[in-house]
mmCIF file of C-alpha atoms in Angstrom:
data_model
loop_
_atom_site.group_PDB
_atom_site.id
_atom_site.type_symbol
_atom_site.label_atom_id
_atom_site.label_comp_id
_atom_site.label_asym_id
_atom_site.label_seq_id
_atom_site.Cartn_x
_atom_site.Cartn_y
_atom_site.Cartn_z
ATOM 1 C CA UNK A 1 119.157 41.994 -57.993
ATOM 2 C CA UNK A 2 117.414 39.015 -55.944
ATOM 3 C CA UNK A 3 114.350 41.152 -55.006
ATOM 4 C CA UNK A 4 113.993 42.066 -58.599
ATOM 5 C CA UNK A 5 113.720 38.424 -59.572
ATOM 6 C CA UNK A 6 111.408 37.879 -56.783
ATOM 7 C CA UNK A 7 109.134 40.499 -58.025
ATOM 8 C CA UNK A 8 109.231 39.397 -61.406
ATOM 9 C CA UNK A 9 108.463 35.897 -60.274
ATOM 10 C CA UNK A 10 105.630 37.248 -58.152
ATOM 11 C CA UNK A 11 104.128 39.094 -61.185
ATOM 12 C CA UNK A 12 104.238 35.949 -63.485
ATOM 13 C CA UNK A 13 102.413 33.965 -60.923
ATOM 14 C CA UNK A 14 99.640 36.793 -60.800
ATOM 15 C CA UNK A 15 99.360 37.146 -64.281
ATOM 16 C CA UNK A 16 99.261 33.564 -64.783
ATOM 17 C CA UNK A 17 96.532 33.061 -62.218
ATOM 18 C CA UNK A 18 94.536 35.827 -64.071
ATOM 19 C CA UNK A 19 94.029 33.336 -67.000
ATOM 20 C CA UNK A 20 93.368 30.167 -64.593
ATOM 21 C CA UNK A 21 91.152 28.310 -65.229
ATOM 22 C CA UNK A 22 91.614 28.916 -69.177
ATOM 23 C CA UNK A 23 88.617 28.506 -71.516
ATOM 24 C CA UNK A 24 90.024 24.969 -72.209
ATOM 25 C CA UNK A 25 90.103 24.138 -68.628
ATOM 26 C CA UNK A 26 86.642 25.286 -68.320
ATOM 27 C CA UNK A 27 85.310 23.260 -71.290
ATOM 28 C CA UNK A 28 87.284 20.129 -70.113
ATOM 29 C CA UNK A 29 85.745 20.525 -66.531
ATOM 30 C CA UNK A 30 82.110 20.886 -67.879
ATOM 31 C CA UNK A 31 82.874 17.906 -70.021
ATOM 32 C CA UNK A 32 83.946 16.109 -67.165
ATOM 33 C CA UNK A 33 80.698 17.054 -65.233
ATOM 34 C CA UNK A 34 78.744 15.502 -68.087
ATOM 35 C CA UNK A 35 80.838 12.483 -68.000
ATOM 36 C CA UNK A 36 80.338 12.056 -64.184
ATOM 37 C CA UNK A 37 76.198 12.734 -64.663
ATOM 38 C CA UNK A 38 76.009 9.880 -67.422
ATOM 39 C CA UNK A 39 78.035 7.639 -65.612
ATOM 40 C CA UNK A 40 75.802 7.808 -62.459
ATOM 41 C CA UNK A 41 72.764 7.709 -64.654
ATOM 42 C CA UNK A 42 73.742 4.366 -66.492
ATOM 43 C CA UNK A 43 75.802 2.876 -63.808
ATOM 44 C CA UNK A 44 78.952 2.889 -65.763
ATOM 45 C CA UNK A 45 81.661 2.192 -63.484
ATOM 46 C CA UNK A 46 84.493 2.230 -65.916
ATOM 47 C CA UNK A 47 83.711 5.992 -66.629
ATOM 48 C CA UNK A 48 83.096 6.994 -62.963
ATOM 49 C CA UNK A 49 86.362 5.682 -62.123
ATOM 50 C CA UNK A 50 87.864 7.465 -64.824
ATOM 51 C CA UNK A 51 86.462 10.997 -63.601
ATOM 52 C CA UNK A 52 87.423 10.573 -59.857
ATOM 53 C CA UNK A 53 90.904 11.574 -58.869
ATOM 54 C CA UNK A 54 93.255 8.764 -57.312
ATOM 55 C CA UNK A 55 93.272 10.999 -54.052
ATOM 56 C CA UNK A 56 89.308 11.063 -54.178
ATOM 57 C CA UNK A 57 88.162 9.932 -50.628
ATOM 58 C CA UNK A 58 87.097 6.289 -50.758
ATOM 59 C CA UNK A 59 87.237 6.145 -54.415
ATOM 60 C CA UNK A 60 86.823 2.429 -55.030
ATOM 61 C CA UNK A 61 83.885 2.056 -52.484
ATOM 62 C CA UNK A 62 82.031 4.915 -54.219
ATOM 63 C CA UNK A 63 82.719 3.034 -57.483
ATOM 64 C CA UNK A 64 81.665 -0.365 -56.087
ATOM 65 C CA UNK A 65 78.355 1.237 -54.764
ATOM 66 C CA UNK A 66 76.900 0.996 -58.312
ATOM 67 C CA UNK A 67 76.963 -2.631 -58.156
ATOM 68 C CA UNK A 68 74.652 -3.099 -55.433
ATOM 69 C CA UNK A 69 71.945 -0.648 -56.847
ATOM 70 C CA UNK A 70 70.329 -3.675 -58.617
ATOM 71 C CA UNK A 71 69.739 -5.485 -55.049
ATOM 72 C CA UNK A 72 67.346 -2.782 -53.917
ATOM 73 C CA UNK A 73 66.446 -0.472 -56.651
ATOM 74 C CA UNK A 74 64.674 -1.296 -59.953
ATOM 75 C CA UNK A 75 66.052 2.081 -61.378
ATOM 76 C CA UNK A 76 67.490 5.197 -60.864
ATOM 77 C CA UNK A 77 67.878 8.407 -62.870
ATOM 78 C CA UNK A 78 70.428 11.379 -62.604
ATOM 79 C CA UNK A 79 70.047 14.439 -64.482
ATOM 80 C CA UNK A 80 72.576 17.463 -64.569
ATOM 81 C CA UNK A 81 70.595 20.658 -64.779
ATOM 82 C CA UNK A 82 73.795 23.119 -64.808
ATOM 83 C CA UNK A 83 77.335 23.725 -63.474
ATOM 84 C CA UNK A 84 78.536 26.986 -62.203
ATOM 85 C CA UNK A 85 82.091 28.094 -61.473
ATOM 86 C CA UNK A 86 82.752 29.234 -58.060
ATOM 87 C CA UNK A 87 86.315 29.285 -57.113
ATOM 88 C CA UNK A 88 89.785 28.409 -58.099
ATOM 89 C CA UNK A 89 93.301 28.247 -57.113
ATOM 90 C CA UNK A 90 96.335 28.552 -59.309
ATOM 91 C CA UNK A 91 98.811 27.415 -56.798
ATOM 92 C CA UNK A 92 97.052 24.133 -55.935
ATOM 93 C CA UNK A 93 95.645 23.782 -59.468
ATOM 94 C CA UNK A 94 92.032 23.267 -58.451
ATOM 95 C CA UNK A 95 88.806 24.685 -59.336
ATOM 96 C CA UNK A 96 85.469 24.784 -57.546
ATOM 97 C CA UNK A 97 81.911 24.627 -58.878
ATOM 98 C CA UNK A 98 78.612 23.867 -57.959
ATOM 99 C CA UNK A 99 76.331 21.220 -59.843
ATOM 100 C CA UNK A 100 72.485 21.523 -59.751
ATOM 101 C CA UNK A 101 70.737 18.192 -60.747
ATOM 102 C CA UNK A 102 67.634 16.058 -60.228
ATOM 103 C CA UNK A 103 67.672 12.529 -59.064
ATOM 104 C CA UNK A 104 65.055 10.104 -58.849
ATOM 105 C CA UNK A 105 64.909 6.228 -57.751
ATOM 106 C CA UNK A 106 62.586 3.453 -57.295
ATOM 107 C CA UNK A 107 62.978 0.614 -55.003
ATOM 108 C CA UNK A 108 61.877 -2.621 -55.928
ATOM 109 C CA UNK A 109 58.647 -2.982 -53.866
ATOM 110 C CA UNK A 110 57.465 0.361 -54.864
ATOM 111 C CA UNK A 111 55.469 1.266 -58.047
ATOM 112 C CA UNK A 112 56.193 5.060 -58.133
ATOM 113 C CA UNK A 113 59.799 6.897 -57.794
ATOM 114 C CA UNK A 114 61.011 9.160 -55.326
ATOM 115 C CA UNK A 115 62.332 12.406 -56.698
ATOM 116 C CA UNK A 116 64.121 15.358 -55.746
ATOM 117 C CA UNK A 117 64.704 18.302 -58.003
ATOM 118 C CA UNK A 118 67.145 21.108 -57.523
ATOM 119 C CA UNK A 119 69.760 19.346 -55.536
ATOM 120 C CA UNK A 120 73.206 20.843 -55.420
ATOM 121 C CA UNK A 121 76.448 19.500 -55.030
ATOM 122 C CA UNK A 122 79.987 21.311 -54.511
ATOM 123 C CA UNK A 123 82.410 19.716 -56.721
ATOM 124 C CA UNK A 124 86.349 20.459 -56.328
ATOM 125 C CA UNK A 125 88.431 19.589 -59.392
ATOM 126 C CA UNK A 126 92.297 19.124 -59.733
ATOM 127 C CA UNK A 127 94.830 19.345 -62.715
ATOM 128 C CA UNK A 128 97.270 16.537 -63.013
ATOM 129 C CA UNK A 129 99.897 16.017 -65.429
ATOM 130 C CA UNK A 130 97.574 14.929 -68.076
ATOM 131 C CA UNK A 131 94.039 16.036 -67.377
ATOM 132 C CA UNK A 132 91.446 17.093 -64.724
ATOM 133 C CA UNK A 133 89.746 15.072 -62.282
ATOM 134 C CA UNK A 134 87.204 15.322 -59.613
ATOM 135 C CA UNK A 135 89.013 15.634 -56.358
ATOM 136 C CA UNK A 136 86.055 16.013 -53.813
ATOM 137 C CA UNK A 137 82.068 16.219 -53.842
ATOM 138 C CA UNK A 138 80.198 17.680 -51.028
ATOM 139 C CA UNK A 139 76.276 17.707 -51.240
ATOM 140 C CA UNK A 140 74.709 21.000 -49.815
ATOM 141 C CA UNK A 141 72.176 19.861 -47.204
ATOM 142 C CA UNK A 142 68.670 21.158 -47.510
ATOM 143 C CA UNK A 143 68.827 21.757 -51.054
ATOM 144 C CA UNK A 144 66.328 20.455 -53.534
ATOM 145 C CA UNK A 145 62.651 19.932 -53.111
ATOM 146 C CA UNK A 146 60.699 16.515 -53.285
ATOM 147 C CA UNK A 147 58.211 15.923 -56.008
ATOM 148 C CA UNK A 148 54.654 14.691 -54.789
ATOM 149 C CA UNK A 149 54.065 11.302 -55.710
ATOM 150 C CA UNK A 150 50.297 12.301 -56.682
ATOM 151 C CA UNK A 151 51.826 13.848 -59.639
ATOM 152 C CA UNK A 152 53.658 10.606 -60.629
ATOM 153 C CA UNK A 153 50.336 8.965 -60.179
ATOM 154 C CA UNK A 154 48.419 10.989 -62.852
ATOM 155 C CA UNK A 155 51.779 11.368 -65.119
ATOM 156 C CA UNK A 156 52.264 7.876 -65.373
ATOM 157 C CA UNK A 157 48.620 6.934 -65.855
ATOM 158 C CA UNK A 158 48.482 8.841 -69.118
ATOM 159 C CA UNK A 159 51.816 7.510 -70.209
ATOM 160 C CA UNK A 160 50.517 3.918 -69.574
ATOM 161 C CA UNK A 161 47.335 4.838 -71.303
ATOM 162 C CA UNK A 162 49.096 5.703 -74.548
ATOM 163 C CA UNK A 163 51.046 2.333 -74.256
ATOM 164 C CA UNK A 164 47.746 0.505 -73.879
ATOM 165 C CA UNK A 165 45.908 2.339 -76.526
ATOM 166 C CA UNK A 166 48.895 1.515 -78.882
ATOM 167 C CA UNK A 167 48.901 -2.203 -77.837
ATOM 168 C CA UNK A 168 45.215 -2.434 -78.236
ATOM 169 C CA UNK A 169 45.016 -0.643 -81.591
ATOM 170 C CA UNK A 170 42.513 1.931 -79.606
ATOM 171 C CA UNK A 171 42.814 5.051 -81.672
ATOM 172 C CA UNK A 172 40.084 7.032 -79.983
ATOM 173 C CA UNK A 173 42.046 6.145 -76.458
ATOM 174 C CA UNK A 174 45.351 7.095 -78.169
ATOM 175 C CA UNK A 175 44.015 10.425 -79.198
ATOM 176 C CA UNK A 176 43.001 11.259 -75.434
ATOM 177 C CA UNK A 177 46.722 11.492 -74.408
ATOM 178 C CA UNK A 178 47.542 13.943 -77.187
ATOM 179 C CA UNK A 179 47.276 17.610 -76.571
ATOM 180 C CA UNK A 180 45.744 19.842 -79.038
ATOM 181 C CA UNK A 181 48.830 22.009 -79.066
ATOM 182 C CA UNK A 182 50.963 19.081 -80.247
ATOM 183 C CA UNK A 183 51.841 20.445 -83.551
ATOM 184 C CA UNK A 184 52.174 17.087 -85.383
ATOM 185 C CA UNK A 185 48.978 15.519 -83.572
ATOM 186 C CA UNK A 186 47.426 14.845 -86.983
ATOM 187 C CA UNK A 187 50.800 13.054 -88.342
ATOM 188 C CA UNK A 188 51.255 11.072 -85.348
ATOM 189 C CA UNK A 189 47.715 9.396 -85.543
ATOM 190 C CA UNK A 190 47.982 8.935 -89.225
ATOM 191 C CA UNK A 191 51.307 7.287 -88.833
ATOM 192 C CA UNK A 192 49.853 4.941 -86.035
ATOM 193 C CA UNK A 193 46.829 4.316 -88.140
ATOM 194 C CA UNK A 194 48.974 3.207 -91.249
ATOM 195 C CA UNK A 195 50.739 1.141 -89.001
ATOM 196 C CA UNK A 196 47.974 -0.766 -87.643
ATOM 197 C CA UNK A 197 46.676 -1.094 -91.306
ATOM 198 C CA UNK A 198 50.157 -2.459 -92.281
ATOM 199 C CA UNK A 199 50.994 -5.062 -89.311
ATOM 200 C CA UNK A 200 48.822 -7.748 -87.757
ATOM 201 C CA UNK A 201 49.883 -6.726 -84.343
ATOM 202 C CA UNK A 202 51.950 -4.004 -82.782
ATOM 203 C CA UNK A 203 53.368 -4.378 -79.179
ATOM 204 C CA UNK A 204 55.161 -1.556 -77.404
ATOM 205 C CA UNK A 205 57.380 -2.674 -74.703
ATOM 206 C CA UNK A 206 58.459 -0.334 -72.045
ATOM 207 C CA UNK A 207 62.052 -1.179 -70.517
ATOM 208 C CA UNK A 208 62.669 2.070 -68.617
ATOM 209 C CA UNK A 209 61.183 4.988 -67.617
ATOM 210 C CA UNK A 210 63.322 7.915 -66.377
ATOM 211 C CA UNK A 211 61.568 11.331 -65.259
ATOM 212 C CA UNK A 212 64.080 14.407 -65.901
ATOM 213 C CA UNK A 213 62.075 17.326 -64.428
ATOM 214 C CA UNK A 214 58.492 17.523 -63.141
ATOM 215 C CA UNK A 215 56.279 20.673 -61.996
ATOM 216 C CA UNK A 216 52.519 20.975 -61.386
ATOM 217 C CA UNK A 217 52.547 22.568 -65.261
ATOM 218 C CA UNK A 218 55.217 20.610 -67.146
ATOM 219 C CA UNK A 219 56.866 17.289 -67.148
ATOM 220 C CA UNK A 220 59.742 15.785 -68.891
ATOM 221 C CA UNK A 221 60.204 11.996 -69.217
ATOM 222 C CA UNK A 222 62.720 9.846 -71.233
ATOM 223 C CA UNK A 223 61.270 6.185 -71.983
ATOM 224 C CA UNK A 224 63.334 3.273 -73.570
ATOM 225 C CA UNK A 225 61.177 0.690 -75.367
ATOM 226 C CA UNK A 226 61.347 -2.007 -77.953
ATOM 227 C CA UNK A 227 58.817 -2.723 -80.661
ATOM 228 C CA UNK A 228 57.427 -6.113 -81.612
ATOM 229 C CA UNK A 229 55.716 -6.060 -85.011
ATOM 230 C CA UNK A 230 53.975 -9.176 -86.400
ATOM 231 C CA UNK A 231 53.431 -9.020 -90.309
ATOM 232 C CA UNK A 232 50.065 -10.320 -91.835
ATOM 233 C CA UNK A 233 51.802 -13.638 -92.639
ATOM 234 C CA UNK A 234 52.477 -13.920 -89.055
ATOM 235 C CA UNK A 235 56.316 -13.272 -89.260
ATOM 236 C CA UNK A 236 57.456 -11.457 -86.014
ATOM 237 C CA UNK A 237 60.187 -8.389 -86.225
ATOM 238 C CA UNK A 238 61.568 -7.101 -83.182
ATOM 239 C CA UNK A 239 62.803 -3.235 -83.234
ATOM 240 C CA UNK A 240 65.810 -2.757 -81.070
ATOM 241 C CA UNK A 241 65.652 -0.644 -77.907
ATOM 242 C CA UNK A 242 64.991 3.034 -78.606
ATOM 243 C CA UNK A 243 64.385 5.959 -76.684
ATOM 244 C CA UNK A 244 61.917 8.858 -76.793
ATOM 245 C CA UNK A 245 61.672 12.250 -74.702
ATOM 246 C CA UNK A 246 58.369 13.088 -74.098
ATOM 247 C CA UNK A 247 57.136 16.650 -72.794
ATOM 248 C CA UNK A 248 53.444 16.588 -71.378
ATOM 249 C CA UNK A 249 51.111 19.473 -69.714
ATOM 250 C CA UNK A 250 47.932 18.952 -67.950
ATOM 251 C CA UNK A 251 44.976 19.926 -69.848
ATOM 252 C CA UNK A 252 42.136 22.042 -68.104
ATOM 253 C CA UNK A 253 40.649 18.995 -66.858
ATOM 254 C CA UNK A 254 44.156 17.924 -65.013
ATOM 255 C CA UNK A 255 44.786 15.151 -67.635
ATOM 256 C CA UNK A 256 48.304 15.043 -68.625
ATOM 257 C CA UNK A 257 48.830 15.147 -72.314
ATOM 258 C CA UNK A 258 51.776 14.745 -74.721
ATOM 259 C CA UNK A 259 52.701 18.210 -76.284
ATOM 260 C CA UNK A 260 56.273 17.532 -77.721
ATOM 261 C CA UNK A 261 58.305 14.475 -78.510
ATOM 262 C CA UNK A 262 56.359 12.554 -81.005
ATOM 263 C CA UNK A 263 56.378 12.521 -84.670
ATOM 264 C CA UNK A 264 59.442 14.787 -85.066
ATOM 265 C CA UNK A 265 58.250 17.619 -83.219
#
């Protein structure tokens, strides 16, 4: 009789293990990777502390490192590309996966960022009494490729040209950074002209610039900015910080132009 109970118990483990992790588990784990990526990108210590398990190696030190970014870095950008499940253990209640991500940072003395794309990190998750947490993380050595800084130079030059054109109300210069393939090009130009006719002064102030992905043929950049508008009577209005996600491609002469991300495109 004892052997029968043992066999039944073993079978229950086997069949329980077949559904581990469940679909809900996978969704919760994937959401956890999103929270981690956002916390790392925005220096959100509270969220980072939340996603790390109590047994995560040097948890307090890892969270505290975020405080020191401002000492030697102007900015940092972390973009999760995907996450793939690779292994699981029903008995240990753990799941392992690989996150692929892009990361960039800029030191205070630098004008252009350093960026690596396609970096990979092995992440182990453990299910506690209440929720999943990150138990450990290990970077895969030799993963990822560095972006040539010459790409940044030409790309940022076009982005800065757009800002200069807007602030100087130079419609001709503004049009040079808009690709002919931009479906809303006419609408964008018309809207800017209306703003120029309406306001005495328009100032676009760049607050942050985060490269998301860059190749020789395509670039995605997120910019955070605020607008300061001066009405004809001299009254000034400040528009709160907003964000735009711009997609750029080089034209035949190699100049980067915006192909998406403006005028509802």
